[in-house]
Short mmCIF file of C-alpha atoms in Angstrom, two decimals:
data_model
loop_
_atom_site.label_atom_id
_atom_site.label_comp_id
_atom_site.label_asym_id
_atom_site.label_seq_id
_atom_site.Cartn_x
_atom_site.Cartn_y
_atom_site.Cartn_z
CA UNK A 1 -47.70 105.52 88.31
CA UNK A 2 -44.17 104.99 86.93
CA UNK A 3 -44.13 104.79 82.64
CA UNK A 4 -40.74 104.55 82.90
CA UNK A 5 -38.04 102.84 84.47
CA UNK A 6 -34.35 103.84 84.67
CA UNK A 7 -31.27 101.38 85.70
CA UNK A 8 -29.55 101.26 87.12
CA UNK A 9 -30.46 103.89 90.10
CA UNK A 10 -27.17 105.16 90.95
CA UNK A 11 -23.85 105.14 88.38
CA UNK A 12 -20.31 106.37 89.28
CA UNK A 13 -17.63 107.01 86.43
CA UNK A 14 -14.44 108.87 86.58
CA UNK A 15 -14.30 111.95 83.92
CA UNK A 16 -13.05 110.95 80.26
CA UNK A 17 -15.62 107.66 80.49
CA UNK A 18 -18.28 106.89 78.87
CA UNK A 19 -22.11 106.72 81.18
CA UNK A 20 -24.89 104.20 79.40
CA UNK A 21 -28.35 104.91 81.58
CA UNK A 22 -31.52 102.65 80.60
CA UNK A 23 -35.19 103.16 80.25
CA UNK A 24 -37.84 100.88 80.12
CA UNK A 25 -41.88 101.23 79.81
CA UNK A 26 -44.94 100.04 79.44
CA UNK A 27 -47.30 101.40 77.14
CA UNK A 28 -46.71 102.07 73.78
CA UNK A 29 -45.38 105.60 72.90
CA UNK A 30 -45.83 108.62 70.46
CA UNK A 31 -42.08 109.34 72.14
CA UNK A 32 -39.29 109.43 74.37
CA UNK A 33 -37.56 112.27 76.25
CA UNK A 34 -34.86 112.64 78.19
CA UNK A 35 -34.28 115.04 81.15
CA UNK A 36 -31.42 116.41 83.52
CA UNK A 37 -31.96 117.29 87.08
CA UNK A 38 -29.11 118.72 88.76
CA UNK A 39 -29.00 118.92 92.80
CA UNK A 40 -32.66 119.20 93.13
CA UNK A 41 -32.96 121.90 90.77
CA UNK A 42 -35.60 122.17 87.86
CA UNK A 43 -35.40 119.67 84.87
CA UNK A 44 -33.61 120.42 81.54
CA UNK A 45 -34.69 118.61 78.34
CA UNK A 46 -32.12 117.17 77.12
CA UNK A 47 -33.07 114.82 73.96
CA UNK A 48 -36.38 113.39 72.02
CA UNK A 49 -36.51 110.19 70.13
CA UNK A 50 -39.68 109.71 68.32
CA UNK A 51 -41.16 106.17 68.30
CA UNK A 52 -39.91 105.42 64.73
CA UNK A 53 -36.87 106.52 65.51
CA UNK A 54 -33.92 104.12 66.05
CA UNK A 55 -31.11 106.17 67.03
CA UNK A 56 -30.84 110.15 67.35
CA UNK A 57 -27.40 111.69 68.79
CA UNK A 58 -27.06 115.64 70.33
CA UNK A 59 -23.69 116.62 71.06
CA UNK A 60 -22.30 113.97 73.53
CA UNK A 61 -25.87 112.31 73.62
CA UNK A 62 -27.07 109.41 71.71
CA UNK A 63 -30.28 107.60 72.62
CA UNK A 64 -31.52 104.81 71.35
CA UNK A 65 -34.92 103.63 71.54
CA UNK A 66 -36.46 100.05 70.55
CA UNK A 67 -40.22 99.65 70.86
CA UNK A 68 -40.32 96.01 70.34
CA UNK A 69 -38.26 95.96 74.06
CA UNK A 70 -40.16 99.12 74.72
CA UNK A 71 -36.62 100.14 76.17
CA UNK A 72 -34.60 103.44 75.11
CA UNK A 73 -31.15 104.28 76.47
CA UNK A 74 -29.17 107.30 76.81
CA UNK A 75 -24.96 107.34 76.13
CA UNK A 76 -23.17 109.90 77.73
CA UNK A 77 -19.66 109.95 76.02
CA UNK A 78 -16.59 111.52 77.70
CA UNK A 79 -18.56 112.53 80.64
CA UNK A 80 -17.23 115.22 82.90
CA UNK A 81 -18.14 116.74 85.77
CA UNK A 82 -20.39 119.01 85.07
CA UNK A 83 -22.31 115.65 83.30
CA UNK A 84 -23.15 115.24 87.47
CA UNK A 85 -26.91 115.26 87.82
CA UNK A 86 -30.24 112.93 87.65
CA UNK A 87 -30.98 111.47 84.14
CA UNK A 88 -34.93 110.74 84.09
CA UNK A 89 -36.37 109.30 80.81
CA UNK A 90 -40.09 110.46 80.61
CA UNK A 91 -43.38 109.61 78.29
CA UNK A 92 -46.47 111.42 77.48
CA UNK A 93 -47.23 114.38 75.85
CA UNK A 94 -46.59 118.25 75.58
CA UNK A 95 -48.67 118.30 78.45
CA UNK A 96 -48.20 115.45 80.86
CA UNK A 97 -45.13 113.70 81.21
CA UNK A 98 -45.10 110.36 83.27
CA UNK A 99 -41.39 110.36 84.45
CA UNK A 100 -39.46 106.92 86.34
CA UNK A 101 -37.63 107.68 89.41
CA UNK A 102 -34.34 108.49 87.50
CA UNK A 103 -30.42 107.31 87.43
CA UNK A 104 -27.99 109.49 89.08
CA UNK A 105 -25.16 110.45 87.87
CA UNK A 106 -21.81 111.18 89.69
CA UNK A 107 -18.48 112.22 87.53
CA UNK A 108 -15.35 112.29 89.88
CA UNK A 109 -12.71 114.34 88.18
CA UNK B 1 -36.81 134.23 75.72
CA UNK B 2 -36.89 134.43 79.18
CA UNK B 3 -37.70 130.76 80.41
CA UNK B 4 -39.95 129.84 82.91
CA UNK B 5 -39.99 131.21 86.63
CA UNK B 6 -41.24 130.09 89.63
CA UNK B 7 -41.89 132.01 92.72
CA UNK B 8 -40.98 131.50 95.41
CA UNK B 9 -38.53 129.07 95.33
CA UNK B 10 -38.42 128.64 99.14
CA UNK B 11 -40.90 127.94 101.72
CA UNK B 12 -41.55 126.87 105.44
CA UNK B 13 -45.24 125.91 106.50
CA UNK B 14 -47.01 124.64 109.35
CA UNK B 15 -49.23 121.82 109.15
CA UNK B 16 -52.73 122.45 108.76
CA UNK B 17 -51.94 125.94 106.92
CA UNK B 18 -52.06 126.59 103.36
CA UNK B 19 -49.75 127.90 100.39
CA UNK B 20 -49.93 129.45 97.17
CA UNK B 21 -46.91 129.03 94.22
CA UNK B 22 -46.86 130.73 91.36
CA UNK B 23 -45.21 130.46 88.12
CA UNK B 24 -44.96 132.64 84.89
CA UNK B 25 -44.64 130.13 81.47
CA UNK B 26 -42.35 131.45 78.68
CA UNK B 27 -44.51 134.10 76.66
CA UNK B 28 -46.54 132.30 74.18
CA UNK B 29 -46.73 129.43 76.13
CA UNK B 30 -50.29 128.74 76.64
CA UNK B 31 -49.94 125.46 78.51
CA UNK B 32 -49.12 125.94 82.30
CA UNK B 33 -48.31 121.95 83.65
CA UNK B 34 -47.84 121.16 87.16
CA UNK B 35 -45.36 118.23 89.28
CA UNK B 36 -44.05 117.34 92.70
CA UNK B 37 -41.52 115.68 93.36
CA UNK B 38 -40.55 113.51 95.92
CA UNK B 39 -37.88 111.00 97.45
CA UNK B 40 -39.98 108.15 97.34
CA UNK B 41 -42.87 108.77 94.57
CA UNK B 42 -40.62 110.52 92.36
CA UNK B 43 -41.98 112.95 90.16
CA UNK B 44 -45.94 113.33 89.71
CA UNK B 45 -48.32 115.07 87.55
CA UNK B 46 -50.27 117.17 89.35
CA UNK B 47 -52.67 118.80 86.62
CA UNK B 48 -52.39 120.88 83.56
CA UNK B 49 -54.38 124.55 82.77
CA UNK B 50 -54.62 125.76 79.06
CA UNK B 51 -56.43 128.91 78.28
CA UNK B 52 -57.51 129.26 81.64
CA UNK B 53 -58.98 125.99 82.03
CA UNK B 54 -57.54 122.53 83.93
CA UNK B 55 -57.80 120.17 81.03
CA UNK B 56 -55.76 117.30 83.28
CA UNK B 57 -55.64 116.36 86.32
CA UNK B 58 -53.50 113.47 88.32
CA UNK B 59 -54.33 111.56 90.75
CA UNK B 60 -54.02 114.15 94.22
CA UNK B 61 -56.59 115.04 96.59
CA UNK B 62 -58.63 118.23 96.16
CA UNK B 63 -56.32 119.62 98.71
CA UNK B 64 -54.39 120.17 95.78
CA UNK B 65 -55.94 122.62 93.23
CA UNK B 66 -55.01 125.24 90.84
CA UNK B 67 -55.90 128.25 88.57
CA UNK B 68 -54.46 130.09 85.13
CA UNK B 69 -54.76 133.81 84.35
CA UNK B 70 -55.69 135.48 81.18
CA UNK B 71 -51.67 136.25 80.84
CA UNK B 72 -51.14 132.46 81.20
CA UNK B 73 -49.40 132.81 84.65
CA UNK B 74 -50.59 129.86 86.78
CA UNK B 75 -50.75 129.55 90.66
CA UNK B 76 -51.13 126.13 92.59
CA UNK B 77 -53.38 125.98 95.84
CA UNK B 78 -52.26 123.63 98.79
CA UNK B 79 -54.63 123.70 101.78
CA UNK B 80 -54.48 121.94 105.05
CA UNK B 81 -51.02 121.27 104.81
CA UNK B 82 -49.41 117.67 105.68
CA UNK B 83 -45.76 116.66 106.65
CA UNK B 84 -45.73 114.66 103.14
CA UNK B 85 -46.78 117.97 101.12
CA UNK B 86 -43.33 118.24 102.13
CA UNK B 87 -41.65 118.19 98.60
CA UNK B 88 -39.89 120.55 95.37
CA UNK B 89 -43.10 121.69 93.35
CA UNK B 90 -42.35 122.02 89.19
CA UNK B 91 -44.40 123.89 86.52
CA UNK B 92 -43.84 123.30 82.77
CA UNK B 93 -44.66 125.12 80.25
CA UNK B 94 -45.32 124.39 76.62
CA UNK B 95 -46.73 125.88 73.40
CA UNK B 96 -49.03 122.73 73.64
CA UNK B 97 -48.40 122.57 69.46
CA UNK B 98 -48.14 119.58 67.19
CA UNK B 99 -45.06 120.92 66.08
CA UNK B 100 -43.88 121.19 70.10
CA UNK B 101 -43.81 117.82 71.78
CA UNK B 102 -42.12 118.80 74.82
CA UNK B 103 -42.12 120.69 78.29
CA UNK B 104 -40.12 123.60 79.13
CA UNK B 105 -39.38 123.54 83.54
CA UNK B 106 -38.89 125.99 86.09
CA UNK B 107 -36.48 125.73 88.90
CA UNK B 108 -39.17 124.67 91.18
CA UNK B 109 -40.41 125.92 94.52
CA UNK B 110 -39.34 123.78 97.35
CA UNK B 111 -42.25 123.36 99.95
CA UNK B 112 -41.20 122.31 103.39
CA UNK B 113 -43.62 121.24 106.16
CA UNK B 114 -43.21 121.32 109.54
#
């Protein structure tokens, strides 16, 4: 089963903008994670928020998570390119990670 | 560190034949997790092995089964092979530490079945 839900499924921004990707799910959390899939490839980790956590930023990231909403969402800021790939938000442990089917992501220079 | 590997990372079946992927965790890791992904079900936990032993397992036939060496390498068993096998197969890896909450991924081995 799905924890989490992304929207929307598909996004397409020209390079220089800004990419906002949202997660929702069901059951209450320890924490969030965020991963990058490019082409099909294996998954990159890219960011976690721990549940009492508001806001954490990496780089280009931020992510914001609200458990009341049980909703987190990932900013992408002056995408490019390379930024290209499937953005999956995922629950669970540092064993099992319940994933939701993902947003992808498509920069046009 | 070297991070984690995944062999192969191609394969062609037949129905009704089997298949064996492996994959080698970062050293240290003692955790060994395994996922398929597909179009329409997305991506799926398939079961865990720490220490040798499967401590979790998702919800896939017994088609589906696995093992972990003393070394922590881990293979994953598919036998009698359907068309909807058909998808890219992920291990994880993780230190499986309070102080490590997440999963490090190989590249995957993509299964196709014909």
């Amino acid at each position: 089963s799905q924890q989490g839900e992304e929207d929307p499924q598909a996004l397409s921004i020209q390079e220089g903008e800004n990419a906002t990707m949202n997660c929702s799910y069901k059951t209450s959390i320890n924490n969030l994670q965020w991963y990058r899939q490019n082409s099909g490839r294996g998954l990159v980790h890219l960011i976690l928020i721990r549940s009492n956590e508001r806001e954490k930023h990496s780089g280009r990231l931020r992510v914001t998570l609200d458990t009341s909403k049980k909703s987190s969402s990932l900013l992408i800021t002056a995408s490019r390119a390379a930024d290209t790939a499937s953005y999956f938000c995922a629950t669970g442990s540092n064993y099992k990670l319940t994933f939701g089917k993902g947003t992808l992501l498509t920069v046009n220079p | 560190k070297a991070g984690v590997t995944q062999t192969p990372r191609y394969l062609i079946k037949t129905r009704g034949q089997q298949v064996t992927l492996s994959c080698s965790p970062i050293s240290g890791h003692r955790s060994v997790s395994w996922y398929q992904q597909t179009p329409g079900q997305g991506l799926q936990f398939l079961f865990e092995y720490f220490s040798e032993t499967q401590r979790n397992k998702g919800n896939f036939p017994g088609r589906f089964s696995g093992r972990q060496f003393s070394n922590s390498r881990s293979e994953m068993n598919v036998s009698t092979l359907e068309l909807g096998d058909s998808a890219l197969y992920l291990c994880a890896s993780s230190p499986r530490t309070a102080v490590s909450e997440t999963q490090y991924f190989g590249p995957g081995t993509r299964l196709l079945v014909l």
